[in-house]
Tab-separated table of C-alpha atoms in Angstrom:
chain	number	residue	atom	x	y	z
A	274	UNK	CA	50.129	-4.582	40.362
A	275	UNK	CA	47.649	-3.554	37.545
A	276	UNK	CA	49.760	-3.388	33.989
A	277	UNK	CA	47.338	-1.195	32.265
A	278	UNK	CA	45.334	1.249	34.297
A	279	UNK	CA	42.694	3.451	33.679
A	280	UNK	CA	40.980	6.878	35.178
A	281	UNK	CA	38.087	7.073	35.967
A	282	UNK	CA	36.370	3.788	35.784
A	283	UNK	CA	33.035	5.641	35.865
A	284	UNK	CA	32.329	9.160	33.942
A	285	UNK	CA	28.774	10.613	33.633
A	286	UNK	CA	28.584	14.204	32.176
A	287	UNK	CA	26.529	16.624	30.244
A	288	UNK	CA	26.742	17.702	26.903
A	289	UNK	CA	29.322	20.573	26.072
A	290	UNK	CA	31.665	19.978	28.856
A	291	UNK	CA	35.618	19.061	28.199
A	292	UNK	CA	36.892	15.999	30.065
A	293	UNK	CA	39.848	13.624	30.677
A	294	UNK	CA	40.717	10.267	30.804
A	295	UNK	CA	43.951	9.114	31.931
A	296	UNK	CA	46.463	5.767	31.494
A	297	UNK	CA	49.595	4.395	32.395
A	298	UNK	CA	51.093	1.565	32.330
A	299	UNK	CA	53.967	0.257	33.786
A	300	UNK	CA	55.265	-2.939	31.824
A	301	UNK	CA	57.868	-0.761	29.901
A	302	UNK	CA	55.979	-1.381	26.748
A	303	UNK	CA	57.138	1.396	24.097
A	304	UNK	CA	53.497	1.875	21.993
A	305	UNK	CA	50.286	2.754	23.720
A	306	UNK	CA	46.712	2.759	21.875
A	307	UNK	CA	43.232	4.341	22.135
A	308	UNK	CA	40.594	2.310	21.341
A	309	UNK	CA	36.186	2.955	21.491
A	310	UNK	CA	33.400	0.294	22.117
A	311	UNK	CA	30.508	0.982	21.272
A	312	UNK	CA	26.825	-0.518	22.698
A	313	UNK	CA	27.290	-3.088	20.268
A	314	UNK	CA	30.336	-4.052	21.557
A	315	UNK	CA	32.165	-3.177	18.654
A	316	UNK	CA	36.001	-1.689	18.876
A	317	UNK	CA	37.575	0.272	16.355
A	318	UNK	CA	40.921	2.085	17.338
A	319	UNK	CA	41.114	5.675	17.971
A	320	UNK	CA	45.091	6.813	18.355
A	321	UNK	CA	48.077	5.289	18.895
A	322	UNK	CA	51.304	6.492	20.100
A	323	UNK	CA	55.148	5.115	19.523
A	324	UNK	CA	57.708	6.578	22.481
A	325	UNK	CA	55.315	9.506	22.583
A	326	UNK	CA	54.854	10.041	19.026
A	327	UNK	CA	51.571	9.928	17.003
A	328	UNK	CA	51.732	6.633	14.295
A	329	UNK	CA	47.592	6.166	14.026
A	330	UNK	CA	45.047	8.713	13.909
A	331	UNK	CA	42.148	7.246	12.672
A	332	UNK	CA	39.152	9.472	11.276
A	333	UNK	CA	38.033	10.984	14.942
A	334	UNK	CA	36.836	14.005	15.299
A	335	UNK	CA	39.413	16.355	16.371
A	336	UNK	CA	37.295	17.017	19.595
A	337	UNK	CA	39.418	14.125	20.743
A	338	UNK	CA	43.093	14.820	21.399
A	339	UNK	CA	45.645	12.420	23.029
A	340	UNK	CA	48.859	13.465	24.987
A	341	UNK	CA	51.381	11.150	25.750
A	342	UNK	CA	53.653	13.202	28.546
A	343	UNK	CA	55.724	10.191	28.285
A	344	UNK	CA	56.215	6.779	26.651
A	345	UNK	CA	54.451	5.322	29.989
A	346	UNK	CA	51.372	7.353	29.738
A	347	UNK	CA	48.535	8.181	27.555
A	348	UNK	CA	45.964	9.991	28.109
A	349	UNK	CA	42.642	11.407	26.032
A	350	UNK	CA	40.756	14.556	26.617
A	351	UNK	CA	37.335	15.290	24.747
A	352	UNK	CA	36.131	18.619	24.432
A	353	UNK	CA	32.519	19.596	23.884
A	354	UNK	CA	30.721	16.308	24.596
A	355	UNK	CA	28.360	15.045	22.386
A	356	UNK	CA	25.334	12.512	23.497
A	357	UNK	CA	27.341	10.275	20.511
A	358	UNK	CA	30.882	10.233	22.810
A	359	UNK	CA	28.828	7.856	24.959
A	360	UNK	CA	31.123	4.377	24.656
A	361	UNK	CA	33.568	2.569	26.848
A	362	UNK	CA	37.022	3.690	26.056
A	363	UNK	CA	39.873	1.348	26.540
A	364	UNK	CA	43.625	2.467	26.619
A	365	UNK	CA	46.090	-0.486	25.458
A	366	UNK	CA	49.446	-0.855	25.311
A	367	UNK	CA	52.274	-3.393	23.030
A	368	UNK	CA	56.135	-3.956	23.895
A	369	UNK	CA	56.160	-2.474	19.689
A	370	UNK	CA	54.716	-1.530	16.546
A	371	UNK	CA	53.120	-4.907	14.308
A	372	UNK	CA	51.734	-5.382	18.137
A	373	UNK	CA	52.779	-8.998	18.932
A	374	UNK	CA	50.258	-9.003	21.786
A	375	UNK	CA	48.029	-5.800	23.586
A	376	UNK	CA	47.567	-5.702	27.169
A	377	UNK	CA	44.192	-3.630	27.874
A	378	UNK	CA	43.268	-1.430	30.807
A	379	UNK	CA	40.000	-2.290	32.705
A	380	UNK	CA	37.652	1.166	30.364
A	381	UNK	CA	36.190	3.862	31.520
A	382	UNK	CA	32.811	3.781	30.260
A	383	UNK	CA	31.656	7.514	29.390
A	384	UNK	CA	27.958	8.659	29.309
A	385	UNK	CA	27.110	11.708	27.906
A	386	UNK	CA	23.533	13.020	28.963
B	62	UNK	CA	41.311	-2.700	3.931
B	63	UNK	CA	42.176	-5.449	6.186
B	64	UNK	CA	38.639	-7.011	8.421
B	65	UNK	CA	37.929	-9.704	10.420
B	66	UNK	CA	34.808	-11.401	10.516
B	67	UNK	CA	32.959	-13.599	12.837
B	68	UNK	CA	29.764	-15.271	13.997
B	69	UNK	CA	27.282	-13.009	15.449
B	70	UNK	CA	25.672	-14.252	18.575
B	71	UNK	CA	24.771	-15.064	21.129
B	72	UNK	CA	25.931	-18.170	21.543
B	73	UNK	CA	23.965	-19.924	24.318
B	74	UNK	CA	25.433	-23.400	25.228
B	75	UNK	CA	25.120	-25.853	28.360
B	76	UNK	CA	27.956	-26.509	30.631
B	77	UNK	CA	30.431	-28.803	28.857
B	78	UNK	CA	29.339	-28.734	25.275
B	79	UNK	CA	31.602	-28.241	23.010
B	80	UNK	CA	31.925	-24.137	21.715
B	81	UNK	CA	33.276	-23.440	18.200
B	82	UNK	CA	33.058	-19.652	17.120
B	83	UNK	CA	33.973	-18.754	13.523
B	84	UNK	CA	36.375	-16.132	12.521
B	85	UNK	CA	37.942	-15.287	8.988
B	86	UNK	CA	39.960	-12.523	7.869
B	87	UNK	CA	41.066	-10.747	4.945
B	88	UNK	CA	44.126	-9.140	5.116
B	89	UNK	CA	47.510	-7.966	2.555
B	90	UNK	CA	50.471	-9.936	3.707
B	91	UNK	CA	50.849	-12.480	6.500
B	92	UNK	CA	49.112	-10.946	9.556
B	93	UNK	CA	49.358	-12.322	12.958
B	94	UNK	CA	46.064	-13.754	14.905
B	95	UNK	CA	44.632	-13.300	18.107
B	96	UNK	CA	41.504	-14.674	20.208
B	97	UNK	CA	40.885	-11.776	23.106
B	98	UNK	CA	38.167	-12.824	25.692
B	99	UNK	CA	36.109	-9.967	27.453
B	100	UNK	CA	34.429	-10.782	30.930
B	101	UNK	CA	31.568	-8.738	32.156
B	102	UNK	CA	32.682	-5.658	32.907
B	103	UNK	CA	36.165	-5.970	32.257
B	104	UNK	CA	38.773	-5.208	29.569
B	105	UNK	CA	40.311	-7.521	27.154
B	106	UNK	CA	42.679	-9.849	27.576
B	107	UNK	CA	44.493	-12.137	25.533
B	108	UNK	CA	43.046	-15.995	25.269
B	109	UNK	CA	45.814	-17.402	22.196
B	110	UNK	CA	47.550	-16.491	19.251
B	111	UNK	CA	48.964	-17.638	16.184
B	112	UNK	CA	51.268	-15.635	13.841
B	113	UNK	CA	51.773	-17.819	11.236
B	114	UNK	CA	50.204	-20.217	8.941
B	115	UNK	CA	49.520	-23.728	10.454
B	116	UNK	CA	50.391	-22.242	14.107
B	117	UNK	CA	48.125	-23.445	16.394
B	118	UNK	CA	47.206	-21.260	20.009
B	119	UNK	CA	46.161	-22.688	22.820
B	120	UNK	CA	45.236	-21.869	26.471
B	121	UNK	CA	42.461	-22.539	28.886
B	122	UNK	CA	41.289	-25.753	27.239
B	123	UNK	CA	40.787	-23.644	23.984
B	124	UNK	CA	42.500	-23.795	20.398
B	125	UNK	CA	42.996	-21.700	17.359
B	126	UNK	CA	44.559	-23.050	14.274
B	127	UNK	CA	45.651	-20.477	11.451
B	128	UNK	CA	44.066	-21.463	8.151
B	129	UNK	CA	45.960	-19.270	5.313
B	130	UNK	CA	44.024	-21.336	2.403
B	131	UNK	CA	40.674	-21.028	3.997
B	132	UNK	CA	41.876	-17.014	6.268
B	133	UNK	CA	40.567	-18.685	9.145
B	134	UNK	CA	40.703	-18.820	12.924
B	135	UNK	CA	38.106	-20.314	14.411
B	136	UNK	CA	37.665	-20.717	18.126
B	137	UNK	CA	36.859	-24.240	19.187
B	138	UNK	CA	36.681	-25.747	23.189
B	139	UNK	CA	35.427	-29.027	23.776
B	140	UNK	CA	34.089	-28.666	26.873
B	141	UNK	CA	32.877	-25.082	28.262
B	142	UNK	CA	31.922	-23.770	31.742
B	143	UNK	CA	29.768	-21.291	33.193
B	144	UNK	CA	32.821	-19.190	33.654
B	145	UNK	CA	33.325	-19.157	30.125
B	146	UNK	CA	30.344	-16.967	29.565
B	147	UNK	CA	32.127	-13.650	28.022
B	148	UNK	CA	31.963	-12.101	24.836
B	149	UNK	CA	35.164	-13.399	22.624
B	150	UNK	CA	36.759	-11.246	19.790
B	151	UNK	CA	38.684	-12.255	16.699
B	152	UNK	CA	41.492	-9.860	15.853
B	153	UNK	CA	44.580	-9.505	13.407
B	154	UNK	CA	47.749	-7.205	12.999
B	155	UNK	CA	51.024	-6.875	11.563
B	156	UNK	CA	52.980	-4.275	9.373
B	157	UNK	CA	50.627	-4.571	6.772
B	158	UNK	CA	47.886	-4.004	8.712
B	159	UNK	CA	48.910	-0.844	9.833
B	160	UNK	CA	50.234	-1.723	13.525
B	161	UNK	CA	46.861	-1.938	15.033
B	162	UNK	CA	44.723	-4.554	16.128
B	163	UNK	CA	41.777	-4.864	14.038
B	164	UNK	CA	38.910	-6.487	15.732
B	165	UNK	CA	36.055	-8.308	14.624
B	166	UNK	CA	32.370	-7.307	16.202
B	167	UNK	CA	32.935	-9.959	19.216
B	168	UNK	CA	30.775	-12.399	20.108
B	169	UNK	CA	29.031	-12.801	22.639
B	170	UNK	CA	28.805	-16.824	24.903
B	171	UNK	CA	26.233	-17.703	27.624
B	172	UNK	CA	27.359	-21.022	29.188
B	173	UNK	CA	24.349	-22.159	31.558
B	174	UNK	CA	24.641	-24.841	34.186
């Protein structure tokens, strides 16, 4: 039973369109997280949400927007694609804030051509 | 801000030498420390932690000791494996680091037979 899971694994689209990623996880945890690797393999957090409630919004364009329906899900939708958006995007979640430990879905790499 | 530094690689090794991979921090207050090991293709996942100073983490035949005087964690195993071959990433969080996980740029460990 995955803990963290991702959709799509996969997503190839063109410049200008809108699309969405989705995440859930089921281990109960109460604070879910956005984060972006790059080529390099570099992450740097995106968003993260506490019981459905926005506590980090780092400096991302606000082409990005997360929704968190509920404290089990988190999802991201990007509108207006840029050739830049290209990355693997990983969705995380933590049983709390100060994040004793983060359980990671599998990404869902994005290319933008 | 807080940042977490480590070695860049690669790091190409034969089977069953011994692996060290540096990692040092700076950070306001007394973060907690994590070692997260990425497989090809694959998300994150947790290898050891430590969350406070002199702690030492351990799984997997490899250790972590948290250095306060020196803000280090490095990654040591004594003997490695082909399956070992992943890129590793040092990270920290806590209150005072905003309740995120702040990652350093990974590195990346080619175990060959």
């Amino acid at each position: 039973d995955t803990a963290v899971s991702q959709t799509p694994k996969y997503l190839v689209t063109q410049m200008g369109n809108d699309k969405s990623i989705k995440c859930e996880q089921n281990l109960g945890h109460d604070t879910m997280y956005w984060y972006k690797q790059d080529s390099k393999k570099f992450l740097k957090i995106m968003f993260s949400y506490n019981n459905k409630e926005l506590i980090i919004n780092e400096t991302v364009p606000n082409r990005f927007s997360p929704k968190s329906p509920d404290k089990a899900h988190l999802n991201l939708h990007i509108n207006s694609l840029e050739l830049g958006d290209s990355a693997v995007y990983f969705c995380a979640s933590s049983q709390q804030q100060g994040v004793t430990e983060a359980f990671f879905g599998q990404g869902t790499r994005l290319t933008v051509v | 801000g807080d940042s977490v530094t480590q070695m860049e690689g690669p790091v190409t090794l034969s089977e069953e030498a011994f692996l060290t991979i540096n990692c040092t921090y700076t950070a306001t207050g007394y973060p907690s420390l994590f070692w997260y090991v990425q497989y090809p293709g694959e998300g994150l996942q947790l290898l050891l932690k430590a969350t406070k100073a002199d702690d030492k983490g351990s799984n997997k035949g490899f250790e972590a000791t948290y250095r306060k005087e020196t803000t280090s964690f490095h990654l040591e195993k004594g003997s490695v494996q082909v399956s070992d071959s992943a890129v590793y990433f040092c990270a920290l969080s806590g209150k005072a680091a905003g309740n995120k996980l702040t990652f350093g740029g990974g590195t990346r460990v080619l175990v060959k037979p």
